[in-house]
């Protein structure tokens, strides 16, 4: 017969399985032991609590015993007429008969009287004040200020031009001939001696200069400058010597 050869790995697996089974049995046994201990302790505590509880007798029995003891102790006395009419009853007897409520319970108190509230007074009508008439005050019309007379412009005398004079006043220089002729005609209408001269400036082209004069002296030329500024013909006239 041939024998089966067991390898080392199989032996190791068998040892591990046996150790696992043994450890599981130990764990289960410990859990059962602790559960039994806990159940036993809870049972002991319940028994101890029942032993310490006082034994209570029935209420009806204790009341009967009290009544019997009182009857035995107190001698029998003849009942009077008042006692026959108003017998002395215990608290439990009065509750059974239902004659009246127990004193101090607040049930048999007399009803409180209802307080009657006074009727509200009628609201008197407030006196209506007569509306006062509002006086309308007419606002005075503004008085127009008297118109001030226009201040006359200072009249600057125009110096007389002399054909043989050595001073002239340049009023303007324009590119167009028509513009220069128009300014000359305007100056003549206002009493100035005016003329136009063409000036060739090379690269800048031909310009047309408008002059006033000529005048015999520099003083007459300066007077002409002030007159041209006053008449707003030119803002910066230039005095030249011929």
XYZ file of N, CA, C and O in Angstrom, residues 77 186 234:
12
model
N -72.814 56.324 75.384
C -73.537 57.430 75.992
C -74.859 57.581 75.287
O -74.942 57.375 74.072
N -15.701 151.040 -45.019
C -16.300 151.247 -43.688
C -15.608 152.385 -42.960
O -16.268 153.223 -42.313
N -10.348 148.485 -35.023
C -9.153 147.662 -34.871
C -8.767 147.660 -33.395
O -8.875 148.685 -32.710
